PDB file of C-alpha atoms and ligand atoms in Angstrom:
ATOM      1  CA  UNK A   1      69.772  92.015 113.454  1.00 98.00           C
ATOM      2  CA  UNK A   2      71.076  95.333 115.180  1.00 98.00           C
ATOM      3  CA  UNK A   3      72.555  98.205 112.355  1.00 98.00           C
ATOM      4  CA  UNK A   4      75.657 100.065 113.869  1.00 98.00           C
ATOM      5  CA  UNK A   5      76.919 103.133 112.117  1.00 98.00           C
ATOM      6  CA  UNK A   6      79.789 104.279 114.251  1.00 98.00           C
ATOM      7  CA  UNK A   7      83.068 102.434 114.478  1.00 98.00           C
ATOM      8  CA  UNK A   8      84.074 102.482 118.177  1.00 98.00           C
ATOM      9  CA  UNK A   9      79.971 101.234 119.414  1.00 98.00           C
ATOM     10  CA  UNK A  10      80.907  98.081 116.804  1.00 98.00           C
ATOM     11  CA  UNK A  11      84.490  97.377 118.377  1.00 98.00           C
ATOM     12  CA  UNK A  12      82.603  97.101 121.281  1.00 98.00           C
ATOM     13  CA  UNK A  13      79.895  94.382 120.739  1.00 98.00           C
ATOM     14  CA  UNK A  14      82.693  92.380 118.742  1.00 98.00           C
ATOM     15  CA  UNK A  15      85.050  93.091 121.614  1.00 98.00           C
ATOM     16  CA  UNK A  16      82.536  91.251 124.109  1.00 98.00           C
ATOM     17  CA  UNK A  17      81.136  88.539 121.434  1.00 98.00           C
ATOM     18  CA  UNK A  18      84.959  87.778 121.176  1.00 98.00           C
ATOM     19  CA  UNK A  19      85.316  87.291 125.016  1.00 98.00           C
ATOM     20  CA  UNK A  20      82.016  84.696 124.921  1.00 98.00           C
ATOM     21  CA  UNK A  21      84.416  83.074 122.557  1.00 98.00           C
ATOM     22  CA  UNK A  22      82.230  83.706 119.345  1.00 98.00           C
ATOM     23  CA  UNK A  23      83.704  83.040 116.267  1.00 98.00           C
ATOM     24  CA  UNK A  24      83.201  86.417 113.941  1.00 98.00           C
ATOM     25  CA  UNK A  25      82.303  86.197 109.970  1.00 99.00           C
ATOM     26  CA  UNK A  26      82.896  89.184 107.835  1.00 99.00           C
ATOM     27  CA  UNK A  27      80.719  89.850 104.564  1.00 99.00           C
ATOM     28  CA  UNK A  28      82.109  93.579 103.190  1.00 99.00           C
ATOM     29  CA  UNK A  29      79.738  95.076 100.832  1.00 98.00           C
ATOM     30  CA  UNK A  30      78.634  97.674  99.141  1.00 98.00           C
ATOM     31  CA  UNK A  31      75.152  97.206  98.918  1.00 98.00           C
ATOM     32  CA  UNK A  32      72.590  96.807  96.312  1.00 98.00           C
ATOM     33  CA  UNK A  33      72.630  93.149  97.443  1.00 98.00           C
ATOM     34  CA  UNK A  34      72.260  90.301  95.026  1.00 98.00           C
ATOM     35  CA  UNK A  35      72.413  86.101  95.178  1.00 98.00           C
ATOM     36  CA  UNK A  36      75.967  86.855  95.435  1.00 98.00           C
ATOM     37  CA  UNK A  37      76.120  88.690  98.029  1.00 98.00           C
ATOM     38  CA  UNK A  38      73.602  86.287 100.267  1.00 98.00           C
ATOM     39  CA  UNK A  39      76.100  83.364  99.405  1.00 98.00           C
ATOM     40  CA  UNK A  40      79.013  84.903 100.981  1.00 98.00           C
ATOM     41  CA  UNK A  41      76.605  85.480 104.074  1.00 99.00           C
ATOM     42  CA  UNK A  42      74.953  82.188 103.741  1.00 98.00           C
ATOM     43  CA  UNK A  43      78.820  80.515 103.624  1.00 98.00           C
ATOM     44  CA  UNK A  44      79.840  83.221 106.265  1.00 99.00           C
ATOM     45  CA  UNK A  45      76.336  81.976 108.493  1.00 98.00           C
ATOM     46  CA  UNK A  46      77.834  78.088 108.117  1.00 98.00           C
ATOM     47  CA  UNK A  47      80.936  78.430 109.305  1.00 98.00           C
ATOM     48  CA  UNK A  48      80.854  81.332 112.019  1.00 98.00           C
ATOM     49  CA  UNK A  49      78.823  82.531 115.118  1.00 98.00           C
ATOM     50  CA  UNK A  50      78.657  85.716 114.359  1.00 98.00           C
ATOM     51  CA  UNK A  51      77.878  87.195 111.277  1.00 99.00           C
ATOM     52  CA  UNK A  52      78.749  91.334 110.575  1.00 99.00           C
ATOM     53  CA  UNK A  53      77.839  92.527 106.932  1.00 99.00           C
ATOM     54  CA  UNK A  54      79.034  96.258 105.754  1.00 99.00           C
ATOM     55  CA  UNK A  55      77.503  98.335 103.359  1.00 99.00           C
ATOM     56  CA  UNK A  56      79.662 100.803 102.649  1.00 98.00           C
ATOM     57  CA  UNK A  57      80.004 102.937  99.145  1.00 98.00           C
ATOM     58  CA  UNK A  58      83.417 103.593  99.250  1.00 98.00           C
ATOM     59  CA  UNK A  59      84.764 106.885  97.084  1.00 98.00           C
ATOM     60  CA  UNK A  60      88.454 105.884  97.344  1.00 98.00           C
ATOM     61  CA  UNK A  61      87.874 103.301  94.748  1.00 98.00           C
ATOM     62  CA  UNK A  62      85.845 105.295  91.482  1.00 98.00           C
ATOM     63  CA  UNK A  63      87.822 106.934  89.348  1.00 97.00           C
ATOM     64  CA  UNK A  64      86.658 110.536  88.658  1.00 95.00           C
ATOM     65  CA  UNK A  65      84.424 109.865  85.834  1.00 92.00           C
ATOM     66  CA  UNK A  66      83.164 106.730  87.057  1.00 96.00           C
ATOM     67  CA  UNK A  67      79.539 105.661  88.757  1.00 96.00           C
ATOM     68  CA  UNK A  68      79.774 106.899  92.566  1.00 97.00           C
ATOM     69  CA  UNK A  69      76.986 108.943  92.308  1.00 97.00           C
ATOM     70  CA  UNK A  70      74.931 106.561  90.731  1.00 96.00           C
ATOM     71  CA  UNK A  71      76.006 103.640  92.340  1.00 97.00           C
ATOM     72  CA  UNK A  72      72.600 101.769  93.236  1.00 97.00           C
ATOM     73  CA  UNK A  73      71.562 102.067  96.432  1.00 98.00           C
ATOM     74  CA  UNK A  74      68.248 100.929  98.695  1.00 98.00           C
ATOM     75  CA  UNK A  75      68.838 100.560 102.139  1.00 98.00           C
ATOM     76  CA  UNK A  76      65.575  99.006 103.157  1.00 98.00           C
ATOM     77  CA  UNK A  77      66.002  96.266 100.552  1.00 98.00           C
ATOM     78  CA  UNK A  78      69.510  95.155 101.815  1.00 98.00           C
ATOM     79  CA  UNK A  79      68.471  95.726 105.433  1.00 98.00           C
ATOM     80  CA  UNK A  80      65.831  93.460 104.775  1.00 98.00           C
ATOM     81  CA  UNK A  81      67.383  90.980 102.917  1.00 98.00           C
ATOM     82  CA  UNK A  82      70.230  90.559 105.140  1.00 99.00           C
ATOM     83  CA  UNK A  83      67.532  89.845 108.338  1.00 98.00           C
ATOM     84  CA  UNK A  84      65.913  86.986 106.289  1.00 98.00           C
ATOM     85  CA  UNK A  85      69.494  85.593 106.085  1.00 98.00           C
ATOM     86  CA  UNK A  86      69.884  85.710 109.854  1.00 98.00           C
ATOM     87  CA  UNK A  87      72.838  88.153 109.639  1.00 98.00           C
ATOM     88  CA  UNK A  88      73.797  89.198 113.282  1.00 98.00           C
ATOM     89  CA  UNK A  89      75.167  92.890 112.780  1.00 99.00           C
ATOM     90  CA  UNK A  90      74.934  95.593 109.886  1.00 99.00           C
ATOM     91  CA  UNK A  91      77.591  97.924 109.445  1.00 99.00           C
ATOM     92  CA  UNK A  92      76.590 101.235 107.990  1.00 99.00           C
ATOM     93  CA  UNK A  93      78.963 103.921 108.225  1.00 99.00           C
ATOM     94  CA  UNK A  94      78.978 107.109 106.504  1.00 98.00           C
ATOM     95  CA  UNK A  95      81.787 108.225 104.178  1.00 98.00           C
ATOM     96  CA  UNK A  96      82.868 110.837 107.575  1.00 98.00           C
ATOM     97  CA  UNK A  97      82.879 107.930 109.875  1.00 98.00           C
ATOM     98  CA  UNK A  98      85.765 106.159 107.122  1.00 98.00           C
ATOM     99  CA  UNK A  99      87.187 109.023 106.325  1.00 98.00           C
ATOM    100  CA  UNK A 100      86.714 111.785 108.455  1.00 98.00           C
ATOM    101  CA  UNK A 101      89.094 115.389 108.279  1.00 98.00           C
ATOM    102  CA  UNK A 102      92.511 115.032 107.801  1.00 96.00           C
ATOM    103  CA  UNK A 103      92.667 110.816 106.706  1.00 97.00           C
ATOM    104  CA  UNK A 104      95.673 110.788 104.969  1.00 96.00           C
ATOM    105  CA  UNK A 105      96.820 107.244 104.628  1.00 98.00           C
ATOM    106  CA  UNK A 106      96.867 104.688 101.660  1.00 97.00           C
ATOM    107  CA  UNK A 107      97.159 101.183 101.376  1.00 98.00           C
ATOM    108  CA  UNK A 108      99.196 100.654  98.253  1.00 98.00           C
ATOM    109  CA  UNK A 109     100.518  97.796  96.316  1.00 98.00           C
ATOM    110  CA  UNK A 110     103.768  97.119  94.189  1.00 96.00           C
ATOM    111  CA  UNK A 111     102.179  93.884  92.538  1.00 97.00           C
ATOM    112  CA  UNK A 112      98.877  92.609  91.172  1.00 98.00           C
ATOM    113  CA  UNK A 113      97.009  96.338  90.441  1.00 98.00           C
ATOM    114  CA  UNK A 114      98.977  97.650  87.726  1.00 96.00           C
ATOM    115  CA  UNK A 115      96.993  95.131  85.272  1.00 96.00           C
ATOM    116  CA  UNK A 116      93.462  94.178  83.993  1.00 98.00           C
ATOM    117  CA  UNK A 117      91.112  96.465  85.682  1.00 98.00           C
ATOM    118  CA  UNK A 118      94.269  98.038  87.997  1.00 98.00           C
ATOM    119  CA  UNK A 119      95.214  99.018  84.298  1.00 97.00           C
ATOM    120  CA  UNK A 120      91.511 100.784  83.575  1.00 97.00           C
ATOM    121  CA  UNK A 121      91.063 101.872  86.746  1.00 97.00           C
ATOM    122  CA  UNK A 122      93.999 103.697  87.921  1.00 97.00           C
ATOM    123  CA  UNK A 123      94.092 103.864  91.598  1.00 97.00           C
ATOM    124  CA  UNK A 124      90.886 101.606  92.141  1.00 98.00           C
ATOM    125  CA  UNK A 125      92.813  99.047  93.960  1.00 98.00           C
ATOM    126  CA  UNK A 126      94.829 101.252  96.415  1.00 98.00           C
ATOM    127  CA  UNK A 127      91.127 102.413  97.504  1.00 98.00           C
ATOM    128  CA  UNK A 128      90.210  98.639  97.934  1.00 98.00           C
ATOM    129  CA  UNK A 129      93.547  98.022  99.707  1.00 98.00           C
ATOM    130  CA  UNK A 130      92.912 100.855 101.874  1.00 98.00           C
ATOM    131  CA  UNK A 131      89.147 100.465 102.774  1.00 99.00           C
ATOM    132  CA  UNK A 132      89.178  96.310 103.321  1.00 99.00           C
ATOM    133  CA  UNK A 133      92.246  97.115 105.352  1.00 99.00           C
ATOM    134  CA  UNK A 134      90.228  99.807 107.720  1.00 98.00           C
ATOM    135  CA  UNK A 135      87.040  97.743 107.991  1.00 99.00           C
ATOM    136  CA  UNK A 136      89.238  94.443 108.477  1.00 99.00           C
ATOM    137  CA  UNK A 137      91.094  96.391 112.017  1.00 98.00           C
ATOM    138  CA  UNK A 138      87.601  97.463 112.680  1.00 98.00           C
ATOM    139  CA  UNK A 139      85.956  94.058 112.854  1.00 98.00           C
ATOM    140  CA  UNK A 140      89.025  91.837 113.263  1.00 98.00           C
ATOM    141  CA  UNK A 141      86.963  89.019 112.119  1.00 98.00           C
ATOM    142  CA  UNK A 142      88.278  85.681 112.210  1.00 98.00           C
ATOM    143  CA  UNK A 143      87.297  84.745 108.583  1.00 99.00           C
ATOM    144  CA  UNK A 144      86.232  87.466 105.827  1.00 99.00           C
ATOM    145  CA  UNK A 145      83.973  86.360 102.307  1.00 99.00           C
ATOM    146  CA  UNK A 146      85.477  87.582  98.980  1.00 98.00           C
ATOM    147  CA  UNK A 147      83.394  86.640  96.042  1.00 98.00           C
ATOM    148  CA  UNK A 148      85.497  85.259  92.574  1.00 98.00           C
ATOM    149  CA  UNK A 149      84.191  87.317  90.204  1.00 98.00           C
ATOM    150  CA  UNK A 150      85.861  90.072  91.734  1.00 98.00           C
ATOM    151  CA  UNK A 151      89.180  87.728  90.596  1.00 98.00           C
ATOM    152  CA  UNK A 152      92.308  90.314  91.097  1.00 98.00           C
ATOM    153  CA  UNK A 153      90.493  92.410  93.852  1.00 98.00           C
ATOM    154  CA  UNK A 154      90.793  88.484  96.014  1.00 98.00           C
ATOM    155  CA  UNK A 155      94.364  88.122  95.108  1.00 98.00           C
ATOM    156  CA  UNK A 156      94.790  91.852  96.180  1.00 98.00           C
ATOM    157  CA  UNK A 157      92.890  91.666  99.431  1.00 98.00           C
ATOM    158  CA  UNK A 158      94.879  88.349 100.291  1.00 98.00           C
ATOM    159  CA  UNK A 159      98.089  89.648  99.038  1.00 98.00           C
ATOM    160  CA  UNK A 160      97.496  92.950 101.730  1.00 98.00           C
ATOM    161  CA  UNK A 161      96.041  90.331 104.933  1.00 98.00           C
ATOM    162  CA  UNK A 162      99.644  88.633 104.221  1.00 98.00           C
ATOM    163  CA  UNK A 163     101.697  91.618 104.303  1.00 98.00           C
ATOM    164  CA  UNK A 164     100.284  93.471 106.940  1.00 98.00           C
ATOM    165  CA  UNK A 165      99.730  90.591 109.365  1.00 98.00           C
ATOM    166  CA  UNK A 166      96.355  90.670 109.552  1.00 98.00           C
ATOM    167  CA  UNK A 167      94.906  88.128 111.495  1.00 98.00           C
ATOM    168  CA  UNK A 168      91.934  86.847 109.682  1.00 98.00           C
ATOM    169  CA  UNK A 169      91.098  84.099 106.782  1.00 99.00           C
ATOM    170  CA  UNK A 170      90.169  85.187 103.627  1.00 99.00           C
ATOM    171  CA  UNK A 171      87.755  82.996 101.453  1.00 98.00           C
ATOM    172  CA  UNK A 172      87.195  82.870  97.752  1.00 98.00           C
ATOM    173  CA  UNK A 173      83.288  82.200  97.300  1.00 98.00           C
ATOM    174  CA  UNK A 174      82.369  80.994  93.467  1.00 98.00           C
ATOM    175  CA  UNK A 175      80.469  83.061  91.334  1.00 98.00           C
ATOM    176  CA  UNK A 176      76.954  83.786  91.364  1.00 98.00           C
ATOM    177  CA  UNK A 177      75.466  83.288  88.062  1.00 98.00           C
ATOM    178  CA  UNK A 178      71.510  84.139  86.373  1.00 97.00           C
ATOM    179  CA  UNK A 179      70.095  80.506  85.094  1.00 97.00           C
ATOM    180  CA  UNK A 180      71.466  81.451  81.631  1.00 96.00           C
ATOM    181  CA  UNK A 181      74.892  82.604  82.942  1.00 98.00           C
ATOM    182  CA  UNK A 182      75.420  86.565  83.411  1.00 98.00           C
ATOM    183  CA  UNK A 183      77.665  86.398  86.511  1.00 98.00           C
ATOM    184  CA  UNK A 184      75.328  88.373  89.103  1.00 98.00           C
ATOM    185  CA  UNK A 185      76.801  91.717  89.953  1.00 97.00           C
ATOM    186  CA  UNK A 186      75.071  95.351  91.764  1.00 96.00           C
ATOM    187  CA  UNK A 187      76.171  96.709  88.314  1.00 95.00           C
ATOM    188  CA  UNK A 188      73.649  94.339  86.256  1.00 97.00           C
ATOM    189  CA  UNK A 189      70.485  97.152  86.933  1.00 96.00           C
ATOM    190  CA  UNK A 190      71.802  99.848  84.495  1.00 97.00           C
ATOM    191  CA  UNK A 191      71.497  97.128  81.915  1.00 98.00           C
ATOM    192  CA  UNK A 192      68.082  97.260  79.163  1.00 97.00           C
ATOM    193  CA  UNK A 193      66.689  94.236  77.919  1.00 97.00           C
ATOM    194  CA  UNK A 194      68.414  94.193  74.996  1.00 97.00           C
ATOM    195  CA  UNK A 195      71.446  94.927  76.283  1.00 98.00           C
ATOM    196  CA  UNK A 196      71.052  92.026  78.893  1.00 98.00           C
ATOM    197  CA  UNK A 197      71.234  89.692  75.630  1.00 97.00           C
ATOM    198  CA  UNK A 198      74.867  91.162  74.497  1.00 98.00           C
ATOM    199  CA  UNK A 199      76.195  90.614  77.986  1.00 98.00           C
ATOM    200  CA  UNK A 200      75.602  87.473  77.997  1.00 98.00           C
ATOM    201  CA  UNK A 201      78.584  87.007  75.211  1.00 98.00           C
ATOM    202  CA  UNK A 202      80.710  87.212  78.287  1.00 98.00           C
ATOM    203  CA  UNK A 203      79.958  84.560  79.784  1.00 98.00           C
ATOM    204  CA  UNK A 204      79.443  82.344  76.433  1.00 98.00           C
ATOM    205  CA  UNK A 205      82.809  83.525  74.941  1.00 98.00           C
ATOM    206  CA  UNK A 206      84.183  80.852  77.905  1.00 98.00           C
ATOM    207  CA  UNK A 207      82.624  78.051  75.797  1.00 98.00           C
ATOM    208  CA  UNK A 208      84.645  79.200  72.733  1.00 98.00           C
ATOM    209  CA  UNK A 209      87.681  78.913  74.368  1.00 98.00           C
ATOM    210  CA  UNK A 210      86.599  75.623  76.193  1.00 98.00           C
ATOM    211  CA  UNK A 211      86.167  74.778  72.181  1.00 98.00           C
ATOM    212  CA  UNK A 212      89.380  76.000  71.092  1.00 98.00           C
ATOM    213  CA  UNK A 213      91.416  74.296  73.833  1.00 98.00           C
ATOM    214  CA  UNK A 214      89.803  71.237  72.932  1.00 97.00           C
ATOM    215  CA  UNK A 215      91.391  71.715  69.268  1.00 97.00           C
ATOM    216  CA  UNK A 216      94.603  71.717  70.797  1.00 97.00           C
ATOM    217  CA  UNK A 217      94.738  75.987  69.993  1.00 98.00           C
ATOM    218  CA  UNK A 218      97.857  77.081  72.347  1.00 97.00           C
ATOM    219  CA  UNK A 219      98.717  79.935  71.611  1.00 98.00           C
ATOM    220  CA  UNK A 220      96.951  82.855  74.092  1.00 98.00           C
ATOM    221  CA  UNK A 221      96.496  85.862  71.525  1.00 98.00           C
ATOM    222  CA  UNK A 222      94.955  83.860  68.754  1.00 98.00           C
ATOM    223  CA  UNK A 223      92.412  82.929  71.565  1.00 98.00           C
ATOM    224  CA  UNK A 224      92.423  86.314  72.758  1.00 98.00           C
ATOM    225  CA  UNK A 225      91.374  87.419  69.284  1.00 98.00           C
ATOM    226  CA  UNK A 226      88.517  85.292  68.500  1.00 98.00           C
ATOM    227  CA  UNK A 227      87.158  86.133  72.130  1.00 98.00           C
ATOM    228  CA  UNK A 228      86.825  89.627  70.893  1.00 98.00           C
ATOM    229  CA  UNK A 229      85.684  89.054  67.750  1.00 98.00           C
ATOM    230  CA  UNK A 230      83.079  86.955  68.860  1.00 98.00           C
ATOM    231  CA  UNK A 231      82.366  89.900  71.906  1.00 98.00           C
ATOM    232  CA  UNK A 232      82.536  92.585  69.107  1.00 98.00           C
ATOM    233  CA  UNK A 233      79.846  90.740  67.383  1.00 98.00           C
ATOM    234  CA  UNK A 234      77.186  91.841  69.760  1.00 98.00           C
ATOM    235  CA  UNK A 235      75.308  94.478  69.898  1.00 98.00           C
ATOM    236  CA  UNK A 236      76.380  97.292  72.571  1.00 98.00           C
ATOM    237  CA  UNK A 237      79.438  95.898  73.454  1.00 98.00           C
ATOM    238  CA  UNK A 238      82.635  97.673  74.150  1.00 98.00           C
ATOM    239  CA  UNK A 239      85.662  95.656  75.232  1.00 98.00           C
ATOM    240  CA  UNK A 240      87.711  97.267  77.736  1.00 98.00           C
ATOM    241  CA  UNK A 241      90.244  94.288  77.700  1.00 98.00           C
ATOM    242  CA  UNK A 242      90.767  90.370  76.975  1.00 98.00           C
ATOM    243  CA  UNK A 243      93.405  88.938  79.258  1.00 98.00           C
ATOM    244  CA  UNK A 244      94.713  85.691  79.300  1.00 98.00           C
ATOM    245  CA  UNK A 245      97.270  85.208  82.697  1.00 98.00           C
ATOM    246  CA  UNK A 246      98.722  83.535  84.738  1.00 98.00           C
ATOM    247  CA  UNK A 247      96.199  82.890  87.775  1.00 98.00           C
ATOM    248  CA  UNK A 248      98.392  83.706  91.198  1.00 97.00           C
ATOM    249  CA  UNK A 249     100.618  86.269  89.394  1.00 97.00           C
ATOM    250  CA  UNK A 250      98.162  87.804  86.712  1.00 98.00           C
ATOM    251  CA  UNK A 251     101.347  87.751  84.574  1.00 97.00           C
ATOM    252  CA  UNK A 252     100.298  87.471  80.285  1.00 98.00           C
ATOM    253  CA  UNK A 253     100.939  84.357  78.945  1.00 98.00           C
ATOM    254  CA  UNK A 254     102.043  83.940  75.169  1.00 98.00           C
ATOM    255  CA  UNK A 255     101.358  80.118  75.247  1.00 97.00           C
ATOM    256  CA  UNK A 256      98.987  77.581  76.900  1.00 97.00           C
ATOM    257  CA  UNK A 257     100.360  75.250  78.588  1.00 94.00           C
ATOM    258  CA  UNK A 258      99.143  74.724  82.081  1.00 96.00           C
ATOM    259  CA  UNK A 259      95.572  76.319  84.258  1.00 98.00           C
ATOM    260  CA  UNK A 260      95.245  79.956  83.030  1.00 98.00           C
ATOM    261  CA  UNK A 261      92.576  82.647  83.736  1.00 98.00           C
ATOM    262  CA  UNK A 262      90.787  84.413  81.178  1.00 98.00           C
ATOM    263  CA  UNK A 263      89.415  87.813  82.824  1.00 98.00           C
ATOM    264  CA  UNK A 264      87.158  89.977  80.588  1.00 98.00           C
ATOM    265  CA  UNK A 265      85.988  93.674  81.264  1.00 98.00           C
ATOM    266  CA  UNK A 266      83.254  95.187  78.444  1.00 98.00           C
ATOM    267  CA  UNK A 267      81.346  97.962  78.817  1.00 98.00           C
ATOM    268  CA  UNK A 268      77.756  97.057  77.566  1.00 98.00           C
ATOM    269  CA  UNK A 269      75.782 100.278  76.900  1.00 97.00           C
ATOM    270  CA  UNK A 270      76.817 102.267  80.868  1.00 95.00           C
ATOM    271  CA  UNK A 271      77.223  98.915  82.529  1.00 96.00           C
ATOM    272  CA  UNK A 272      81.003  98.504  83.025  1.00 97.00           C
ATOM    273  CA  UNK A 273      81.081  93.890  83.383  1.00 98.00           C
ATOM    274  CA  UNK A 274      84.021  91.741  84.409  1.00 98.00           C
ATOM    275  CA  UNK A 275      83.872  88.112  84.281  1.00 98.00           C
ATOM    276  CA  UNK A 276      86.709  85.710  84.280  1.00 98.00           C
ATOM    277  CA  UNK A 277      86.973  81.735  84.280  1.00 98.00           C
ATOM    278  CA  UNK A 278      90.102  79.383  85.259  1.00 98.00           C
ATOM    279  CA  UNK A 279      90.654  76.977  83.059  1.00 98.00           C
ATOM    280  CA  UNK A 280      92.335  73.421  83.680  1.00 95.00           C
ATOM    281  CA  UNK A 281      94.398  71.743  81.710  1.00 90.00           C
ATOM    282  CA  UNK A 282      95.418  68.320  82.640  1.00 80.00           C
TER     283      UNK A 282
HETATM  284  O1  PAF B 301      83.960  94.351  96.283  1.00 87.61           O
HETATM  285  C1  PAF B 301      83.338  95.248  96.854  1.00 87.61           C
HETATM  286  O2  PAF B 301      82.011  95.169  97.034  1.00 87.61           O
HETATM  287  C2  PAF B 301      83.926  96.113  97.027  1.00 87.61           C
HETATM  288  O3  PAF B 301      85.208  96.454  96.500  1.00 87.61           O
HETATM  289  C3  PAF B 301      84.331  96.076  98.875  1.00 87.61           C
HETATM  290  C4  PAF B 301      85.426  94.369  98.797  1.00 87.61           C
HETATM  291  C5  PAF B 301      83.284  96.120  99.497  1.00 87.61           C
HETATM  292  C6  PAF B 301      85.597  97.159  99.270  1.00 87.61           C
HETATM  293  O4  PAF B 301      84.604  98.215  99.005  1.00 87.61           O
END
């Protein structure tokens, strides 16, 4: 695997590979890799001839009181894991390389970003949309892979790619969970052992919803209330949001009569955890 820090160096290599007819798969990350990221690399490996992974903790997607400084980082470990997965190129730019002095452009959406995480983290999705647009322009991949744990992020990126005619196929990949159901996240490292128990309430609440649906409950607010009560019953939890929304538009649903997304954001101790599930109604 080669490690590249400069945009122009990466561009030259990609151009050469493309001239040789190679298909490029891309996995953008903020590092501190876990099995979720590695599942994206594996999928990219199986569908492309060259796999590029980027590690860049993007400052523009963090709010002023968020964990940018503390965000976990371990470059040597990440490099080792990527080498084991036979990743071909690791793009590891500096902040100055990605946002040189005089950088003034922002990619901003008028839809999808005012809800869920976008509501709690103003400006977050502008930061994501901007950096992903830049990365896709730099790498120019045939396919780019994103996890469904960041469901809203995936919808935002698909929308940007469609609206700005970016020539990359966006592939959404399933959430990877620990054996006990906890969704993998780089931020799980913030959890103490006791808090980790409470973190399971997010995933467990999906079974609670299944049970209510089986009993014929259709009132989305009733379901939300039960989920909130359930999660608040665990120590260390503080709910940011519990929402039931349309899986495509993210519009709030009042009455359940078709597929829906339940999306959660919950602070467990210092960690802000997100999880989601699409419920299919036959
Ligand atoms: O999901 C992430 O890790 C980040 O939001 C991404 C897509 C790499 C952009 O910084």
